[in-house]
Amino acid sequence: MSRVQLSETGASRGDHRLVAGLVTPGARVLDIGCGDGALLDLLMREKQVDGRGMELSQAGVNACVARGLSVVQGDADRDLEDYPDDAFDFVILSQTLQATRAPRKVLEQLLRIGEHVIVSFPNFGVWRNRLQLLFTGSMPVTEHLPYSWYDTPNIHFCTIRDFVSLCREVDARMEKAMALNARGEPVPFTAPWWVWNLIGEQAVFLLRR
Amino acid sequence: MSADAANRADHPSSKVMRFSADAALTLDSGPKLGPWQIAYETYGTLNADRSNAVLVCHALTGDQYVASPNPYTGKPGWWSMLVGPGRPVDTNHYFVICANVLGGCLGTTGPASTNPATGQRWGLDLPLVTIRDMVNAQAVLLDHLGIETLFAVIGGSMGGMQVLQWAASYPERVFSAIPIATAARHSSQNIAFHEVGRQAVMADPNWCGGRYFERGVRPSKGLAVARMAAHITYLSDPALHRKFGRNLQDRETVTFGFDADFQIESYLRHQGMTFVDRFDPNSYLYVTRAMDYFDLAADYDGSLARAFLHSPTRFCIMSFTSDWLFPTEESKVVVRALNASAANVSFVEVESDRGHDAFLLDEPEMFRTVRGFLTGAANARGITPPGAGA
């Protein structure tokens, strides 16, 4: 499960710092779709976590193992069932949910494996996307989501509102939610969901069963 | 040749450690084996706190000469691309030990060794040995070398089986483990291939019920056929096709006979013939049988996860995409069990079209993974990893 390329704006790194802020020091952590291991590395250095990763691409896994991280080659859609219940304190799915085949099943697996689940994803409901669709009649292609519809790995886009509905359907408790602006910083005020859904480029949720 | 073979089974050119009957090995099959001996080579230097030892486990027909020329064939060490100065298993930093397996024929007690009770070759009187017996013998060797904990255990194929057995039997002695192109149990198909090989050896009239040394003969044809059949299983269809295709051997057209018309035939005959010069036929029976009997989960109530429960070992598991003898799925079974037992595991499937043999060949992705994993493990172990410029 390769992570979505989040362009050169540093949005990805901002996202990592936010995710790291939600993790308790020393926790057992599984990062699914861990890419080249940047987030795991950050968590192990700054939070002293006992970190594990799962990554689909051989290049990603090799990069991780070469930097001393414990990462298995695997697919979030298929291989999460191999983990026992409550195996981790935190399970992280960063910028990957929209690229899974069965997001609901994946989310249910995450909640089974981890006491806490951190999910971050690009918000398809952001005003920019809405305007593009409204005025050009084409699927939005933006700086943050640079793929055309026919070659995108992102096959299950959702909005913040959609994700909140899914959490309710699978009985996940939302402990924390954040909307991120174009610079990857949290929107610095609380607002109703519909506002976040309009201005958030990305969202980060902390869930538990 | 056969006098030679007998001689090297008792007096190999490598280091040997010999044990009296008082230090007999208790074998899985029941009997005690002793006196017995184990032949080994070492490379590099053991550090002051004895924390940099790496055990290399060899495969079916391997030997202790992992990183130095084999004195009998003159060929380079069988894993000298992976193990040596500046290599991924860097002997400038790690102290590498590689021992001939129990049941082998290059200096560790096996069917070609002298049975001290009779003064004759053991032949089939040697009790059957298992992968666990091989590992127990290595553990005794390490005890006598003063090595309590191994920094790493690494091996491919049957060597990988020994790595898994090490991690299960002696978890506290294994800091990191690298099982490559292997499985936690030998599959039915693999047992079947081994049976074909053994039957080929035993069907050779010169086998003489295993007493060929005394008769001054040798079942070379049978062993060569066994090796030819086995060799096919180490390769892949695409690799064979790329290398040989339907090319003819030193001729323009087929001969309408049973000569080696095709290059692949000539290649296999060569593989068979060179093999019989360096390997003992009875040893081939014993070591293939040890692999057949390997089923790690069976020793833990059928649960592989239980074999690794509370394991402190860091695992790095590798498979190759075109390996149909030990396919990726077998490695994934191990990965799943390790995940279920909350062990520390990495897993890489290396893209290669060279089949099972890939683990012995120049596979840069495998080298990078081994190097990176060992560097991470060295940092965790508090020993200076290669390239750290200490």
XYZ file of N, CA and C in Angstrom, chain B residues 59-162:
312
model
N 23.185 -25.317 3.363
C 22.062 -26.053 2.782
C 22.453 -27.508 2.532
N 21.555 -28.247 1.907
C 21.683 -29.700 1.716
C 23.094 -30.172 1.381
N 23.685 -29.605 0.339
C 24.982 -30.123 -0.103
C 26.108 -29.127 0.156
N 25.858 -28.174 1.057
C 26.881 -27.176 1.377
C 27.931 -27.738 2.318
N 28.784 -26.856 2.810
C 29.848 -27.276 3.705
C 30.302 -26.095 4.541
N 31.350 -26.321 5.328
C 31.822 -25.271 6.238
C 32.610 -24.175 5.532
N 32.945 -24.395 4.252
C 33.780 -23.414 3.543
C 32.912 -22.320 2.930
N 32.279 -21.541 3.788
C 31.304 -20.551 3.311
C 31.987 -19.379 2.622
N 33.162 -18.999 3.110
C 33.780 -17.772 2.594
C 35.242 -17.981 2.214
N 35.661 -19.227 2.145
C 37.040 -19.515 1.716
C 36.981 -20.655 0.704
N 37.982 -20.760 -0.158
C 37.928 -21.781 -1.208
C 37.769 -23.180 -0.631
N 36.915 -23.962 -1.265
C 36.760 -25.357 -0.875
C 38.029 -26.103 -1.274
N 38.714 -26.706 -0.308
C 40.024 -27.305 -0.620
C 39.903 -28.507 -1.553
N 38.718 -29.085 -1.654
C 38.578 -30.288 -2.476
C 38.159 -29.961 -3.899
N 37.360 -28.910 -4.076
C 36.922 -28.543 -5.428
C 37.715 -27.366 -5.966
N 38.373 -26.615 -5.079
C 39.087 -25.423 -5.498
C 38.174 -24.249 -5.806
N 36.854 -24.449 -5.637
C 35.908 -23.360 -5.931
C 35.845 -22.365 -4.771
N 35.465 -21.105 -5.078
C 35.340 -20.117 -3.994
C 34.300 -20.559 -2.978
N 34.368 -20.017 -1.769
C 33.382 -20.313 -0.737
C 31.973 -20.155 -1.294
N 31.072 -21.047 -0.861
C 29.759 -21.120 -1.519
C 28.905 -19.869 -1.306
N 29.206 -19.080 -0.280
C 28.443 -17.833 -0.071
C 29.409 -16.645 0.032
N 30.527 -16.727 -0.735
C 31.550 -15.698 -0.570
C 31.083 -14.337 -1.107
N 30.001 -14.321 -1.865
C 29.454 -13.019 -2.274
C 28.731 -12.330 -1.125
N 28.233 -13.124 -0.172
C 27.464 -12.568 0.949
C 28.320 -12.424 2.205
N 29.283 -13.340 2.365
C 30.073 -13.390 3.600
C 31.542 -13.144 3.279
N 32.145 -12.183 3.930
C 33.566 -11.906 3.714
C 33.878 -10.466 4.056
N 35.137 -10.064 3.920
C 35.504 -8.687 4.252
C 34.757 -7.695 3.362
N 34.044 -6.754 3.968
C 33.306 -5.749 3.208
C 31.998 -6.253 2.619
N 31.719 -7.550 2.769
C 30.455 -8.117 2.262
C 29.333 -7.816 3.260
N 28.061 -8.098 2.863
C 26.952 -7.805 3.788
C 27.139 -8.449 5.170
N 27.579 -9.703 5.214
C 27.979 -10.295 6.503
C 29.484 -10.056 6.576
N 29.836 -8.903 7.132
C 31.185 -8.360 7.001
C 32.126 -8.977 8.036
N 33.067 -9.772 7.550
C 33.967 -10.460 8.483
C 35.009 -9.516 9.086
N 35.032 -8.262 8.616
C 35.850 -7.267 9.315
C 35.193 -6.862 10.628
N 33.891 -7.123 10.751
C 33.160 -6.706 11.945
C 32.558 -7.863 12.718
N 32.179 -8.903 11.997
C 31.529 -10.034 12.663
C 32.461 -11.232 12.662
N 32.277 -12.054 13.684
C 33.009 -13.321 13.782
C 32.090 -14.411 13.231
N 32.427 -14.937 12.070
C 31.537 -15.865 11.379
C 31.982 -17.307 11.613
N 30.995 -18.142 11.956
C 31.243 -19.573 12.161
C 30.355 -20.337 11.201
N 30.922 -21.332 10.534
C 30.094 -22.203 9.702
C 30.564 -23.635 9.908
N 29.627 -24.504 10.287
C 29.978 -25.897 10.584
C 29.315 -26.825 9.578
N 30.005 -27.880 9.234
C 29.412 -28.950 8.444
C 28.300 -29.597 9.278
N 27.163 -29.906 8.637
C 26.025 -30.431 9.410
C 26.256 -31.871 9.843
N 25.582 -32.227 10.931
C 25.544 -33.621 11.363
C 24.916 -34.440 10.223
N 25.530 -35.580 9.902
C 25.049 -36.371 8.763
C 25.757 -36.002 7.478
N 26.558 -34.936 7.513
C 27.290 -34.488 6.329
C 28.502 -35.366 6.060
N 29.337 -34.936 5.117
C 30.461 -35.803 4.733
C 31.782 -35.056 4.644
N 31.851 -33.876 5.269
C 33.112 -33.141 5.219
C 33.678 -32.902 6.615
N 33.577 -33.882 7.490
C 34.290 -33.766 8.756
C 33.424 -33.805 9.991
N 32.124 -33.515 9.833
C 31.209 -33.720 10.955
C 30.688 -35.147 10.844
N 30.418 -35.772 12.001
C 30.013 -37.176 11.984
C 28.832 -37.403 11.042
N 29.029 -38.354 10.134
C 28.000 -38.706 9.165
C 28.212 -40.147 8.750
N 27.452 -40.641 7.801
C 27.558 -42.060 7.429
C 28.915 -42.439 6.828
N 29.672 -41.448 6.323
C 30.992 -41.786 5.768
C 32.083 -41.776 6.839
N 31.735 -41.334 8.050
C 32.719 -41.292 9.140
C 32.947 -42.704 9.681
N 34.055 -42.850 10.387
C 34.365 -44.147 10.988
C 33.535 -44.350 12.253
N 32.868 -45.471 12.324
C 32.141 -45.841 13.535
C 33.161 -46.375 14.540
N 33.380 -45.657 15.627
C 34.452 -46.066 16.548
C 34.221 -47.453 17.125
N 32.987 -47.909 17.166
C 32.689 -49.223 17.740
C 33.178 -50.350 16.834
N 33.216 -50.115 15.522
C 33.552 -51.199 14.592
C 34.826 -50.939 13.799
N 35.229 -49.692 13.752
C 36.359 -49.341 12.897
C 35.975 -49.268 11.427
N 34.729 -49.567 11.127
C 34.210 -49.480 9.752
C 33.492 -48.134 9.572
N 33.190 -47.803 8.291
C 32.340 -46.627 8.046
C 30.971 -46.866 8.685
N 30.377 -45.791 9.156
C 29.049 -45.934 9.764
C 28.043 -46.527 8.772
N 28.044 -46.018 7.554
C 27.012 -46.429 6.598
C 25.633 -46.232 7.194
N 24.739 -47.163 6.919
C 23.366 -47.005 7.401
C 23.209 -47.359 8.881
N 24.315 -47.739 9.546
C 24.227 -47.979 10.985
C 24.128 -46.685 11.777
N 24.472 -45.596 11.130
C 24.330 -44.306 11.822
C 22.839 -44.035 12.036
N 22.453 -43.661 13.275
C 21.033 -43.323 13.471
C 20.653 -42.132 12.591
N 19.375 -42.063 12.213
C 18.934 -40.914 11.423
C 19.079 -39.642 12.249
N 19.419 -38.562 11.576
C 19.551 -37.277 12.272
C 18.463 -36.324 11.779
N 18.156 -35.332 12.599
C 17.129 -34.354 12.251
C 17.756 -32.964 12.203
N 16.962 -32.009 11.732
C 17.420 -30.616 11.721
C 17.738 -30.176 13.154
N 16.919 -30.649 14.100
C 17.161 -30.245 15.480
C 18.467 -30.850 16.015
N 18.767 -32.078 15.582
C 20.054 -32.678 15.973
C 21.213 -31.836 15.434
N 21.078 -31.391 14.176
C 22.127 -30.556 13.587
C 22.344 -29.300 14.431
N 21.216 -28.677 14.811
C 21.282 -27.436 15.583
C 21.861 -27.696 16.980
N 21.442 -28.789 17.602
C 21.990 -29.124 18.925
C 23.501 -29.331 18.854
N 23.954 -29.974 17.776
C 25.397 -30.185 17.616
C 26.117 -28.839 17.491
N 25.522 -27.912 16.723
C 26.126 -26.580 16.588
C 26.157 -25.861 17.939
N 25.096 -26.049 18.727
C 25.036 -25.388 20.035
C 26.168 -25.884 20.939
N 26.450 -27.191 20.877
C 27.557 -27.736 21.674
C 28.883 -27.127 21.208
N 29.038 -27.009 19.895
C 30.250 -26.380 19.366
C 30.410 -24.960 19.913
N 29.313 -24.189 19.885
C 29.378 -22.803 20.369
C 29.699 -22.755 21.859
N 29.121 -23.684 22.630
C 29.457 -23.760 24.059
C 30.971 -23.854 24.228
N 31.568 -24.724 23.417
C 33.010 -24.952 23.567
C 33.837 -23.815 22.987
N 33.245 -23.018 22.113
C 33.946 -21.830 21.611
C 33.732 -20.648 22.559
N 32.944 -20.866 23.612
C 32.708 -19.805 24.586
C 31.746 -18.741 24.082
N 30.849 -19.117 23.159
C 29.884 -18.146 22.626
C 28.503 -18.454 23.191
N 28.046 -17.556 24.055
C 26.755 -17.762 24.702
C 25.637 -17.319 23.754
N 25.756 -16.091 23.221
C 24.711 -15.545 22.369
C 25.242 -15.275 20.966
N 24.457 -15.675 19.993
C 24.804 -15.362 18.605
C 24.203 -14.015 18.240
N 25.011 -13.154 17.630
C 24.457 -11.903 17.134
C 23.456 -12.200 16.009
N 23.788 -13.166 15.167
C 22.870 -13.525 14.077
C 23.074 -14.979 13.680
N 21.990 -15.588 13.224
C 22.038 -16.892 12.573
C 21.431 -16.707 11.196
N 22.151 -17.138 10.170
C 21.660 -16.916 8.810
C 21.837 -18.196 7.994
N 20.880 -18.452 7.098
C 20.999 -19.610 6.229
C 19.860 -19.652 5.230
N 20.105 -20.341 4.104
C 19.077 -20.488 3.080
C 18.682 -21.939 2.920
N 17.439 -22.183 2.513
C 16.949 -23.525 2.243
C 17.058 -24.378 3.511
N 17.787 -25.506 3.485
C 17.925 -26.282 4.719
C 18.647 -25.466 5.789
N 19.510 -24.549 5.352
C 20.155 -23.649 6.308
C 19.111 -22.778 7.010
N 18.094 -22.369 6.260
C 17.007 -21.573 6.836
C 16.201 -22.372 7.845
N 16.030 -23.674 7.554
C 15.334 -24.541 8.526
C 16.103 -24.556 9.844
N 17.435 -24.635 9.746
C 18.250 -24.627 10.971
C 18.107 -23.289 11.694
